[in-house]
XYZ file of C-alpha atoms in Angstrom:
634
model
C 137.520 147.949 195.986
C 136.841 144.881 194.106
C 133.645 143.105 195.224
C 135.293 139.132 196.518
C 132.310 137.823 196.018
C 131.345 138.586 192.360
C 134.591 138.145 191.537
C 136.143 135.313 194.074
C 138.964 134.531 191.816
C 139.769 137.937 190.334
C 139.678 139.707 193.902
C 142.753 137.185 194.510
C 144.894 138.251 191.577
C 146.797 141.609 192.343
C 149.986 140.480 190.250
C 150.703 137.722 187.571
C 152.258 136.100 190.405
C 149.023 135.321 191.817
C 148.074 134.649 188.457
C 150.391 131.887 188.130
C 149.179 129.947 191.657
C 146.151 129.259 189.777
C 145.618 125.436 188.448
C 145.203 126.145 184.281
C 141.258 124.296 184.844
C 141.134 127.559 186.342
C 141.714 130.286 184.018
C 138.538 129.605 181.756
C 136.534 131.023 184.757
C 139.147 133.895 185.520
C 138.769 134.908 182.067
C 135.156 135.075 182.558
C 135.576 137.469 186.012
C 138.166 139.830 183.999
C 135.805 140.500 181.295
C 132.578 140.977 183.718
C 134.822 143.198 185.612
C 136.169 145.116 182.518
C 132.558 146.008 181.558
C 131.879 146.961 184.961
C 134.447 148.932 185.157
C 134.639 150.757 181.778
C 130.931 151.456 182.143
C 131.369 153.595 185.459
C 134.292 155.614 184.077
C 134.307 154.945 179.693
C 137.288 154.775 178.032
C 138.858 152.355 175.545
C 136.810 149.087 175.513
C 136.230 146.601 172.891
C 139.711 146.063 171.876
C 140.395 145.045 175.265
C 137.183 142.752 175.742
C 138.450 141.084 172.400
C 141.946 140.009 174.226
C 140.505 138.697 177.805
C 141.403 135.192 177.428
C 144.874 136.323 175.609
C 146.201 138.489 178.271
C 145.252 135.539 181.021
C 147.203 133.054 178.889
C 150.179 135.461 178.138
C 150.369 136.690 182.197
C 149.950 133.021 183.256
C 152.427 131.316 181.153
C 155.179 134.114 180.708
C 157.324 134.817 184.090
C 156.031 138.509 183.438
C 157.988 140.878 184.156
C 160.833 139.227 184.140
C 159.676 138.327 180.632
C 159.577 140.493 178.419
C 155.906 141.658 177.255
C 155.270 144.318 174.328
C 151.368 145.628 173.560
C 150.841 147.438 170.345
C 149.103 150.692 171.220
C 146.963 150.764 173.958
C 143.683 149.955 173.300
C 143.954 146.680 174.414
C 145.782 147.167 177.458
C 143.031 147.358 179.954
C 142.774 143.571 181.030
C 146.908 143.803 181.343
C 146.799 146.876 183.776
C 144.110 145.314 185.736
C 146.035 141.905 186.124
C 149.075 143.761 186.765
C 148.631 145.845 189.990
C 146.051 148.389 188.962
C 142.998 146.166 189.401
C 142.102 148.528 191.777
C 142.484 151.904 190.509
C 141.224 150.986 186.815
C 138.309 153.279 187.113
C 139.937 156.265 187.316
C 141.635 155.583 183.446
C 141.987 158.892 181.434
C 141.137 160.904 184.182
C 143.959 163.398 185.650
C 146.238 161.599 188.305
C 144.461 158.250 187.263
C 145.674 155.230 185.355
C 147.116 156.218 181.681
C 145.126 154.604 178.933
C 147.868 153.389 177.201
C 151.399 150.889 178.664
C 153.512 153.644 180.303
C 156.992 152.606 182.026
C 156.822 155.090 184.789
C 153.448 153.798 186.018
C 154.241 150.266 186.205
C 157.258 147.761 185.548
C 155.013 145.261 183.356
C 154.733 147.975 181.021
C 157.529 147.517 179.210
C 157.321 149.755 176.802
C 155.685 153.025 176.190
C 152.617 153.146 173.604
C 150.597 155.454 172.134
C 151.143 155.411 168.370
C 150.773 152.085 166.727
C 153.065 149.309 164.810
C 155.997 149.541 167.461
C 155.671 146.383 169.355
C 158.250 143.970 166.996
C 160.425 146.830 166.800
C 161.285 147.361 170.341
C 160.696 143.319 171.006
C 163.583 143.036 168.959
C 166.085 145.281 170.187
C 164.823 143.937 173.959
C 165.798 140.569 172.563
C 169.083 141.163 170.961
C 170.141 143.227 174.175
C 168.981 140.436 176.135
C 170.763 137.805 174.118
C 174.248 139.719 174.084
C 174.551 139.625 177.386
C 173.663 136.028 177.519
C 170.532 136.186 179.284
C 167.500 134.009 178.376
C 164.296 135.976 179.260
C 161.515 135.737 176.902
C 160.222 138.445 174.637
C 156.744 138.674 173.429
C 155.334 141.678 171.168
C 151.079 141.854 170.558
C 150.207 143.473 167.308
C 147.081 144.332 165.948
C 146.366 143.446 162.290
C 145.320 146.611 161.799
C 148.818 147.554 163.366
C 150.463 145.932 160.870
C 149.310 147.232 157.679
C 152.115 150.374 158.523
C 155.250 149.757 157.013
C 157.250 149.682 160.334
C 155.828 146.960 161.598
C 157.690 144.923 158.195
C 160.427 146.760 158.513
C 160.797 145.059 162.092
C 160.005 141.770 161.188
C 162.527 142.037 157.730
C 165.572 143.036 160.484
C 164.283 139.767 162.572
C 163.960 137.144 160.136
C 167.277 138.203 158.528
C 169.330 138.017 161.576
C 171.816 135.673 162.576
C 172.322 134.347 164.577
C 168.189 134.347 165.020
C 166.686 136.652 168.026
C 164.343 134.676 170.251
C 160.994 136.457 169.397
C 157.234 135.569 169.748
C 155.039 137.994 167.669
C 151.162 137.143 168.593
C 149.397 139.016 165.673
C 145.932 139.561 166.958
C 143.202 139.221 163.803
C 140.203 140.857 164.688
C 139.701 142.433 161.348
C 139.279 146.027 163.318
C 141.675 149.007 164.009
C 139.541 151.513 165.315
C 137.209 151.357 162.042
C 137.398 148.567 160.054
C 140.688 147.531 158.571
C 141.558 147.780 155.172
C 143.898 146.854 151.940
C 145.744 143.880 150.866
C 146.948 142.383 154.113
C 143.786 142.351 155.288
C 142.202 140.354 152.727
C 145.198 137.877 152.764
C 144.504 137.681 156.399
C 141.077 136.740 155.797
C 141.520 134.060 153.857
C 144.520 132.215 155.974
C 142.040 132.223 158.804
C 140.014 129.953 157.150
C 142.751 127.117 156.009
C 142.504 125.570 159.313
C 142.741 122.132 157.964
C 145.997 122.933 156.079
C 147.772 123.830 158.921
C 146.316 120.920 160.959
C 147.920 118.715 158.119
C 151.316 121.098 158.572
C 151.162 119.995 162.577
C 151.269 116.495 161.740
C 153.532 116.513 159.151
C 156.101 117.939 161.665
C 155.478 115.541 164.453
C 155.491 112.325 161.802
C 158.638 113.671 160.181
C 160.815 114.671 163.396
C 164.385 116.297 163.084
C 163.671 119.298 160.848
C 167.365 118.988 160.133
C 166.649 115.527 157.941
C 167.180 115.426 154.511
C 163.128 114.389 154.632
C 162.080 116.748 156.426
C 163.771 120.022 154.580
C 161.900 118.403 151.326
C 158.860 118.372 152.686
C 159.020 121.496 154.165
C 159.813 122.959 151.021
C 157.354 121.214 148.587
C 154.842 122.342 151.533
C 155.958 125.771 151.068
C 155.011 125.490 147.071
C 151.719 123.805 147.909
C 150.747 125.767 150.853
C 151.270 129.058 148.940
C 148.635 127.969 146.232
C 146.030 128.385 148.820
C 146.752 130.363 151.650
C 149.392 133.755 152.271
C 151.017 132.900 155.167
C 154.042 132.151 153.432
C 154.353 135.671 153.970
C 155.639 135.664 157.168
C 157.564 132.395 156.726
C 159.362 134.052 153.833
C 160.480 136.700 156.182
C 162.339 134.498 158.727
C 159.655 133.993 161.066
C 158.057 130.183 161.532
C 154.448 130.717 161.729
C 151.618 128.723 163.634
C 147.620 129.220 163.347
C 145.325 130.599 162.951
C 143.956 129.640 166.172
C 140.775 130.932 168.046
C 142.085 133.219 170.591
C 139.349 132.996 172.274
C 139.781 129.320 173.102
C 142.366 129.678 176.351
C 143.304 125.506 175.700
C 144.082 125.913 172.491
C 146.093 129.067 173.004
C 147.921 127.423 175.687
C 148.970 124.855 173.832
C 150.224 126.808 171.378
C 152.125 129.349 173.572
C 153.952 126.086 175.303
C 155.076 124.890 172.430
C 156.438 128.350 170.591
C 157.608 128.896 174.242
C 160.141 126.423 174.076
C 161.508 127.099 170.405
C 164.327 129.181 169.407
C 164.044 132.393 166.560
C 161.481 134.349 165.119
C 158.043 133.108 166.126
C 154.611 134.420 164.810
C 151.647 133.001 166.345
C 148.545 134.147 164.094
C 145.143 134.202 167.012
C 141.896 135.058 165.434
C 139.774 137.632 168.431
C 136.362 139.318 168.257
C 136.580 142.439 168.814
C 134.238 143.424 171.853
C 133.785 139.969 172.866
C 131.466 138.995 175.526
C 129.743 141.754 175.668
C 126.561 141.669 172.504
C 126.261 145.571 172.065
C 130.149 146.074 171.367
C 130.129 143.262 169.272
C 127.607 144.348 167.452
C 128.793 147.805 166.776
C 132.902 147.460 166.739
C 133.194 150.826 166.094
C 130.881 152.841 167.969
C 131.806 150.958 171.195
C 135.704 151.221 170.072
C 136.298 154.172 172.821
C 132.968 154.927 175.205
C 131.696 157.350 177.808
C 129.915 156.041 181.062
C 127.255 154.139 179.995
C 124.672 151.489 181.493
C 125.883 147.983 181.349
C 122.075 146.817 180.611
C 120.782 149.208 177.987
C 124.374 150.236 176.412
C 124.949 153.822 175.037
C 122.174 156.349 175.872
C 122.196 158.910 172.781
C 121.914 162.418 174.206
C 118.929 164.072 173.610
C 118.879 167.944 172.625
C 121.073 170.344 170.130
C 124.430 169.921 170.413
C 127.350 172.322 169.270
C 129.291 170.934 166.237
C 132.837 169.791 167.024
C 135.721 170.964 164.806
C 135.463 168.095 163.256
C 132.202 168.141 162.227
C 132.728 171.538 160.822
C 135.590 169.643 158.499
C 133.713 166.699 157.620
C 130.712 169.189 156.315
C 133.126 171.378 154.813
C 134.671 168.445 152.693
C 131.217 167.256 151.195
C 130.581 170.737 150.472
C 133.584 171.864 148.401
C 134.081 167.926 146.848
C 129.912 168.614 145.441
C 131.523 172.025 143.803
C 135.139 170.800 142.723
C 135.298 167.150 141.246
C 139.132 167.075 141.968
C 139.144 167.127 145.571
C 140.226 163.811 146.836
C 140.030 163.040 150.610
C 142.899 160.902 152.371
C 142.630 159.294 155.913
C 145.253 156.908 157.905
C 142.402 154.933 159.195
C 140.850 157.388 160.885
C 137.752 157.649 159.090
C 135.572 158.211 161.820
C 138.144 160.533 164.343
C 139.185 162.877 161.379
C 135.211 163.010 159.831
C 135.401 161.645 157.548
C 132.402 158.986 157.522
C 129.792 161.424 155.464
C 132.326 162.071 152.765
C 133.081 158.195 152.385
C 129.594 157.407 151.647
C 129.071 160.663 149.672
C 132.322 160.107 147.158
C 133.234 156.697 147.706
C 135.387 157.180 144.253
C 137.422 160.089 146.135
C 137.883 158.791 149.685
C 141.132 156.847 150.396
C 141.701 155.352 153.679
C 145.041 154.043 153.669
C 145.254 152.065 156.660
C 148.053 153.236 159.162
C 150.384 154.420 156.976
C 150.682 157.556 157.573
C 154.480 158.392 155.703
C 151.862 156.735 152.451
C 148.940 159.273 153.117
C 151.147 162.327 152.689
C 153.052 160.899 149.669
C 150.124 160.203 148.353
C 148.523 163.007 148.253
C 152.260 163.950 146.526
C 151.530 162.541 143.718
C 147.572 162.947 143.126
C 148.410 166.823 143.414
C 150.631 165.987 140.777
C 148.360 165.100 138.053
C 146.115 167.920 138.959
C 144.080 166.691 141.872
C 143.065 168.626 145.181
C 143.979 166.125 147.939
C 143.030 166.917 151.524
C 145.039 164.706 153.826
C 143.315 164.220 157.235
C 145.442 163.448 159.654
C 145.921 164.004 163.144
C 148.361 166.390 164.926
C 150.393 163.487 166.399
C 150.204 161.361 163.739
C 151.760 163.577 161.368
C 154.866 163.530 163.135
C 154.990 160.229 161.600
C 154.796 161.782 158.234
C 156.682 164.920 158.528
C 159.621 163.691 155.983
C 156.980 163.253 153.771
C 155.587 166.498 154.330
C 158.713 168.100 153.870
C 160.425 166.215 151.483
C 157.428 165.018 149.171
C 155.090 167.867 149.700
C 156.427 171.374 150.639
C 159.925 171.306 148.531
C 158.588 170.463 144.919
C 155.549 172.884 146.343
C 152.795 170.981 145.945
C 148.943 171.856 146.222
C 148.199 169.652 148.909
C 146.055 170.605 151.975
C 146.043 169.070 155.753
C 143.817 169.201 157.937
C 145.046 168.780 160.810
C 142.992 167.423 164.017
C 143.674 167.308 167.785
C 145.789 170.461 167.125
C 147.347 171.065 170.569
C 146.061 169.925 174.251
C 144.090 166.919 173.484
C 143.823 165.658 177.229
C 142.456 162.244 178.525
C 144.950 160.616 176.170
C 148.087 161.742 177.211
C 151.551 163.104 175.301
C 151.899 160.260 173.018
C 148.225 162.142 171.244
C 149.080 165.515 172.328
C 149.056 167.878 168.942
C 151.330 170.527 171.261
C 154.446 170.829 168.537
C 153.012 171.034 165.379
C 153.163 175.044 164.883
C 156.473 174.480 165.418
C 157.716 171.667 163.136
C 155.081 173.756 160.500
C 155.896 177.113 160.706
C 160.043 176.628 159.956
C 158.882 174.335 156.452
C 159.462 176.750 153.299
C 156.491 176.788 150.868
C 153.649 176.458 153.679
C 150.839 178.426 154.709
C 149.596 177.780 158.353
C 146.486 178.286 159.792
C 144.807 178.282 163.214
C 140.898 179.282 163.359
C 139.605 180.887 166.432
C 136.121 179.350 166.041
C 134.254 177.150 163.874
C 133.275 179.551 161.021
C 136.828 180.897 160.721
C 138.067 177.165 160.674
C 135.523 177.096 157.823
C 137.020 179.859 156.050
C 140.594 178.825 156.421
C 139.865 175.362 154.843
C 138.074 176.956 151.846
C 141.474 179.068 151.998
C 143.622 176.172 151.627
C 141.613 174.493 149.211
C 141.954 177.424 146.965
C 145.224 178.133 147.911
C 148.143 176.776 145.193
C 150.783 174.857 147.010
C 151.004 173.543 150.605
C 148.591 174.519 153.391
C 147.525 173.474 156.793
C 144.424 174.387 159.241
C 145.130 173.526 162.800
C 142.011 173.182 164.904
C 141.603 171.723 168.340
C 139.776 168.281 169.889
C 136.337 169.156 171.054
C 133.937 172.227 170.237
C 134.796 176.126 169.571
C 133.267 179.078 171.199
C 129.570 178.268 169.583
C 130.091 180.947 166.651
C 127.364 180.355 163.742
C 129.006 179.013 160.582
C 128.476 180.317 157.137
C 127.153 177.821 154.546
C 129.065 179.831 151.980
C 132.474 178.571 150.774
C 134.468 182.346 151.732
C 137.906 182.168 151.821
C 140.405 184.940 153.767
C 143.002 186.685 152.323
C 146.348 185.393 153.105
C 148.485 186.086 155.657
C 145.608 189.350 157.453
C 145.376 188.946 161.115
C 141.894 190.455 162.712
C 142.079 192.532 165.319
C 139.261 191.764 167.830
C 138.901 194.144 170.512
C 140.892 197.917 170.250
C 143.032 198.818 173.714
C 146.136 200.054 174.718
C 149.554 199.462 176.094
C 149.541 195.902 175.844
C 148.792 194.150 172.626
C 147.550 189.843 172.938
C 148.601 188.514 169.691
C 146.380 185.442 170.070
C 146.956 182.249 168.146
C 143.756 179.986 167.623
C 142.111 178.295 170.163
C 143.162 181.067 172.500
C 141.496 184.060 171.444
C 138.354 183.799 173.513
C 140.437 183.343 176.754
C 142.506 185.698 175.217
C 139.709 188.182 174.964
C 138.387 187.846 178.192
C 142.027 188.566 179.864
C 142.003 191.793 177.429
C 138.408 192.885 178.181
C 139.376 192.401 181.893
C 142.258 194.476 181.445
C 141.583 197.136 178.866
C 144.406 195.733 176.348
C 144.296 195.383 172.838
C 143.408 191.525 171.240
C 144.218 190.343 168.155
C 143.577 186.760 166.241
C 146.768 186.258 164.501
C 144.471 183.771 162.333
C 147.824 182.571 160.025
C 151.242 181.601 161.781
C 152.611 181.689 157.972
C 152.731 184.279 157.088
C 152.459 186.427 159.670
C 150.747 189.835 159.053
C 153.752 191.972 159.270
C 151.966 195.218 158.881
C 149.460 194.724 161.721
C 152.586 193.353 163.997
C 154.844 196.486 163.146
C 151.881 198.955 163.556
C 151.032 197.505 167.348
C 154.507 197.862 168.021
C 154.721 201.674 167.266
C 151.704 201.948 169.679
C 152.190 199.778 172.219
C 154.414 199.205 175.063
C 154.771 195.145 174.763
C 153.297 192.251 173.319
C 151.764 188.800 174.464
C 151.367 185.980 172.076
C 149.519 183.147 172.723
C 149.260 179.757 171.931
C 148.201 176.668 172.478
C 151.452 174.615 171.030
C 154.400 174.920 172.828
C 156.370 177.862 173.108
C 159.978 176.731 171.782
C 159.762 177.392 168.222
C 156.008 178.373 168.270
C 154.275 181.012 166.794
C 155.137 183.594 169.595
C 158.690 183.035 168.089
C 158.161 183.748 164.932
C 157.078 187.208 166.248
C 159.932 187.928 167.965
C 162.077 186.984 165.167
C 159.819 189.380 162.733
C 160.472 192.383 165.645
C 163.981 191.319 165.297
C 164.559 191.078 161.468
C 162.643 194.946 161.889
C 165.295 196.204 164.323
C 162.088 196.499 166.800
C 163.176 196.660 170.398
C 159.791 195.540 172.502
C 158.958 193.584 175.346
C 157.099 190.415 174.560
C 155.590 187.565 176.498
C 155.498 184.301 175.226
C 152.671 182.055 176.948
C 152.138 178.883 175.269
C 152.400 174.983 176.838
C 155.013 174.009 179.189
C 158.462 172.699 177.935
C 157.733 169.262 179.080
C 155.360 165.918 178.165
C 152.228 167.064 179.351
C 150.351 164.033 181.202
C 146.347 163.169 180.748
C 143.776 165.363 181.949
C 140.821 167.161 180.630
C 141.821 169.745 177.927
C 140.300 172.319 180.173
C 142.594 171.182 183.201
C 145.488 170.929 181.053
C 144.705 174.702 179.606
C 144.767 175.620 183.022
C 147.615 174.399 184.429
C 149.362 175.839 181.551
C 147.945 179.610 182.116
C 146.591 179.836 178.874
C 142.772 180.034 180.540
C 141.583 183.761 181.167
C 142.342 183.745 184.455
C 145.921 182.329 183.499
C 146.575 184.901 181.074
C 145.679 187.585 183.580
C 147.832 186.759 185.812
C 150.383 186.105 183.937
C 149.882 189.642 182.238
C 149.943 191.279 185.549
C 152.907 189.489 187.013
C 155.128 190.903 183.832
C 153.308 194.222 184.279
C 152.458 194.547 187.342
C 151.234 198.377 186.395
C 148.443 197.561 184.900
C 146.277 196.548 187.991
C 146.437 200.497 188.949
C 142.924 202.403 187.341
C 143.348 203.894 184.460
C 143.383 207.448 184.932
C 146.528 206.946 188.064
C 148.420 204.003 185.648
C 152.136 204.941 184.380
C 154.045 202.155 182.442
C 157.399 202.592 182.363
């Protein structure tokens, strides 16, 4: 429970309603509270934090001068979200963020109404703003609708295709856009926007000018006033970029310091009040308030517990690498041996690894801000002129370039590789970073060879095997660590499409996909059954799979993707093509959104943990419990 007397104002505020009883001499000092208790907070149970200390004073302004919820208000991903759910009814409960049957880290409209919109992937703010406000305005209703966007959010293409639909429009859809210039994304942002961003920021006095121009003038309507606007637009365009956005419909205002609550105030009543397209440009620090996370944007981007004095404690002692780290070596390694390996990132240099190689090859590393749909094409067309390109990417963000992959990539058979991160559960996050369809969307693409390691030399092994590999290829590895299995310095590749079988038995055969195999053969150890790791989903190895079948009485495949269309299914279709009659058990993740929890809780609620696949084993065959020497399986 919130402690009154640190925070006498804060412990007040349960909704913006109480929000909005405050005098605005207030807020200054309630922005102060809500980013002490943030840190507080954040510090007892980590989580997403800077991005959300760099908005304080914007969510207080936004809550207190928008009717909210009854007005309309759209967050771009979720990062920053964490002042909004605490002003918004889960002030209370904040603590227990990422954690399973605690608050979701990102906006989520079954957890609360002021969450308009779900988020998890970024860029989709002034996309759904915009249909909220045509729907509003066509049935004549005159709510407000606000969207927050990153910059970093809008360096993907979706966010322009958005704002080209809403400047075009008529008649014009009632639309503030806040675009939130902190120079960050999760590392820091890059490419053209970013630079034109940069300098607008600092043509303050031009836009002061532009302010009084308007009020001297009047009427934009006059015959004076359309002349000056456009001779401004010529002369303001030799200096500064934000004719940008004014050439695509919207009327923009700032920069402004967003961390100045009068200021922003006075902006936000104003654009309040006008009709159309609205951007309103705020410039934030990321981590603000707090000197460590300002100081280091990116390490204090997404934290565990930590001390509120002393910061982030480094652990002390030998640590297992993650599957990560095991790519990020592996890409130094084969770019020192092969100068046409190129590495390609949608900003996320630091999630997918790729740090080491960026300051190793600066000449081959490509981080092409969140464009996705770009990375994969991309890659296209360097493997077109002979280059190796290795596009890292997460599971769920290469949804967003699967056209590309299909389309770009895998029909015209290109040598490009993925690696592809967060492969499956993920946890804390929740389904909108869950990697738990990509075997599915990968295995039914023509031209691709797909790849799940079961530890952290084989995920070793399969990259060298893409690399060498002519034509499309994918490794799939999980979040987190592996089973602790040394890795090989040497660049070995496997031979294509040859499962391993692990552990000889009898009756049953586990045809174990990836992550699974060590729960997988601790269920078969238990149980006296054959194990196998399937290692590639494409191709299968359809020799192994038809000589189990002669000697076995059923199968189990396992995976950690979801069983419609997974690689259990691509099994059963091989039995079928064969004209094999066998039982087989599919055990994969549920047919539903999975919500956030630790990957190990999520695992387990799914069966696929040992004890899961045991039982699970057992229930389909239920002879198998009965010693060996009495069992008969019928």
């Amino acid at each position: 429970m919130i402690d009154s007397q640190r925070y006498p104002r804060l412990s007040r505020i349960s909704v913006p309603a109480d929000l909005r009883q405050f005098p605005e001499e207030e807020l200054p000092a309630i922005a102060m509270e809500l980013r002490a208790y943030l840190i507080e907070q954040v510090a007892q149970s980590g989580g997403h934090f800077g991005a959300g200390l760099g908005v304080i004073e914007l969510t207080v302004a936004l809550h207190w001068l928008f009717e909210t919820p009854r007005d309309r208000l759209v967050w771009d991903v979720g990062h920053q979200t964490y002042p909004h759910k605490i002003l918004t009814g889960r002030r209370d409960v904040i603590h227990t963020v990422k954690q399973k049957d605690g608050v979701s880290p990102f906006p989520k409209r079954e957890e609360s109404e002021y969450d308009t919109f779900g988020v998890g992937h970024s860029s989709t703010s002034i996309s759904a703003a915009l249909g909220m406000a045509i729907a509003l305005q066509a049935r004549g209703d005159d709510r407000k609708v606000v969207a927050v966007i990153g910059d970093g959010a809008m360096t993907a293409g979706m966010a322009f295709e958005a704002m080209n639909h809403a400047g075009g429009m008529d008649p014009e859809p009632n639309l503030l856009v806040v675009l939130n210039d902190n120079q960050m994304s999760i590392s820091e942002n890059v490419g053209a926007l970013t630079k034109m961003l940069g300098r607008l920021s600092g043509s303050r006095t031009l836009n002061a000018l532009r302010e009084g121009g308007k009020k001297l003038l009047g009427d934009k309507n006059k015959p004076a006033a359309k002349f000056v606007k456009r001779w401004e637009e010529h002369w303001k365009g030799m200096f500064v970029p934000s004719t940008l956005f004014e050439e695509l419909g919207f009327h923009y205002t700032g920069p402004i310091d967003g961390h100045d609550l009068p200021a922003l105030l006075a902006a936000m009543k104003t654009l309040k009040g006008l009709k159309g397209p609205q951007l309103l440009h705020v410039i934030t620090t990321k981590g603000k308030g707090y000197e460590l996370a300002e100081g280091d944007q990116i390490g204090y981007h997404a934290v565990s517990p930590f001390d509120p004095v002393q910061g982030m404690i480094a652990k002390v002692g030998a640590k297992k690498p993650t599957y990560t780290d095991v790519f990020g070596d592996w890409i130094c390694d084969i770019a020192a041996s092969d100068p046409r390996v190129m590495g390609i990132t949608p900003a996320m240099r630091e999630g997918s690894g790729l740090v080491r190689f960026s300051r190793e090859f600066p000449d081959r590393y490509f981080d092409v801000a969140i464009a996705e749909q770009h990375a994969v094409t991309l890659a296209a067309g360097m493997a077109c002129e002979g280059a190796k390109p290795v596009c890292a990417i997460y599971s769920t963000f290469l949804q967003r370039g699967y056209d590309q992959l299909v389309h770009d990539v895998a029909i015209q058979n290109l040598d490009v590789l993925f690696a592809i991160d967060r492969g499956g559960v993920v946890g804390p996050d929740g389904a909108t970073h869950a990697g738990n369809l990509d075997l599915s969307f990968l295995r039914c693409v023509p031209n691709m060879v797909v790849m799940a390691p079961a530890d952290e030399n084989e995920c070793r092994q399969m990259l060298t095997t893409g690399h060498y590999y002519e034509g499309p290829a994918a490794v799939r590895y999980p979040r987190g660590t592996g089973p602790g299995v040394a890795i090989n310095p040497a660049l070995e590749s496997l031979l294509i499409g040859q499962a391993q079988l692990r552990a000889p038995g009898s009756h049953i055969a586990l045809l174990a996909f990836g992550a699974i195999v060590p729960a997988a053969e601790a269920a078969g150890a238990q149980l006296g059954l054959t194990v196998v790791n399937m290692r590639f989903v494409r191709p299968l190895d359809r020799a192994l799979i038809l000589e189990l079948a002669r000697t076995h009485e059923g199968f189990v495949t396992l995976e950690d993707n979801v069983v419609a269309g997974g690689a259990g299914s691509g099994v059963a279709e091989l039995l079928a093509a064969e004209g094999v009659t066998l039982p087989v058990l599919h055990l994969g993740l549920p047919d539903e959104f999975q919500h956030h929890a630790s990957r190990e809780q999520l695992l387990s609620e799914a069966g696929l943990d040992a004890d899961g696949i045991r039982n699970a084993v057992l229930s389909r065959w239920p002879q198998l419990a009965t010693p060996a020497p009495h069992r008969a399986i019928g």
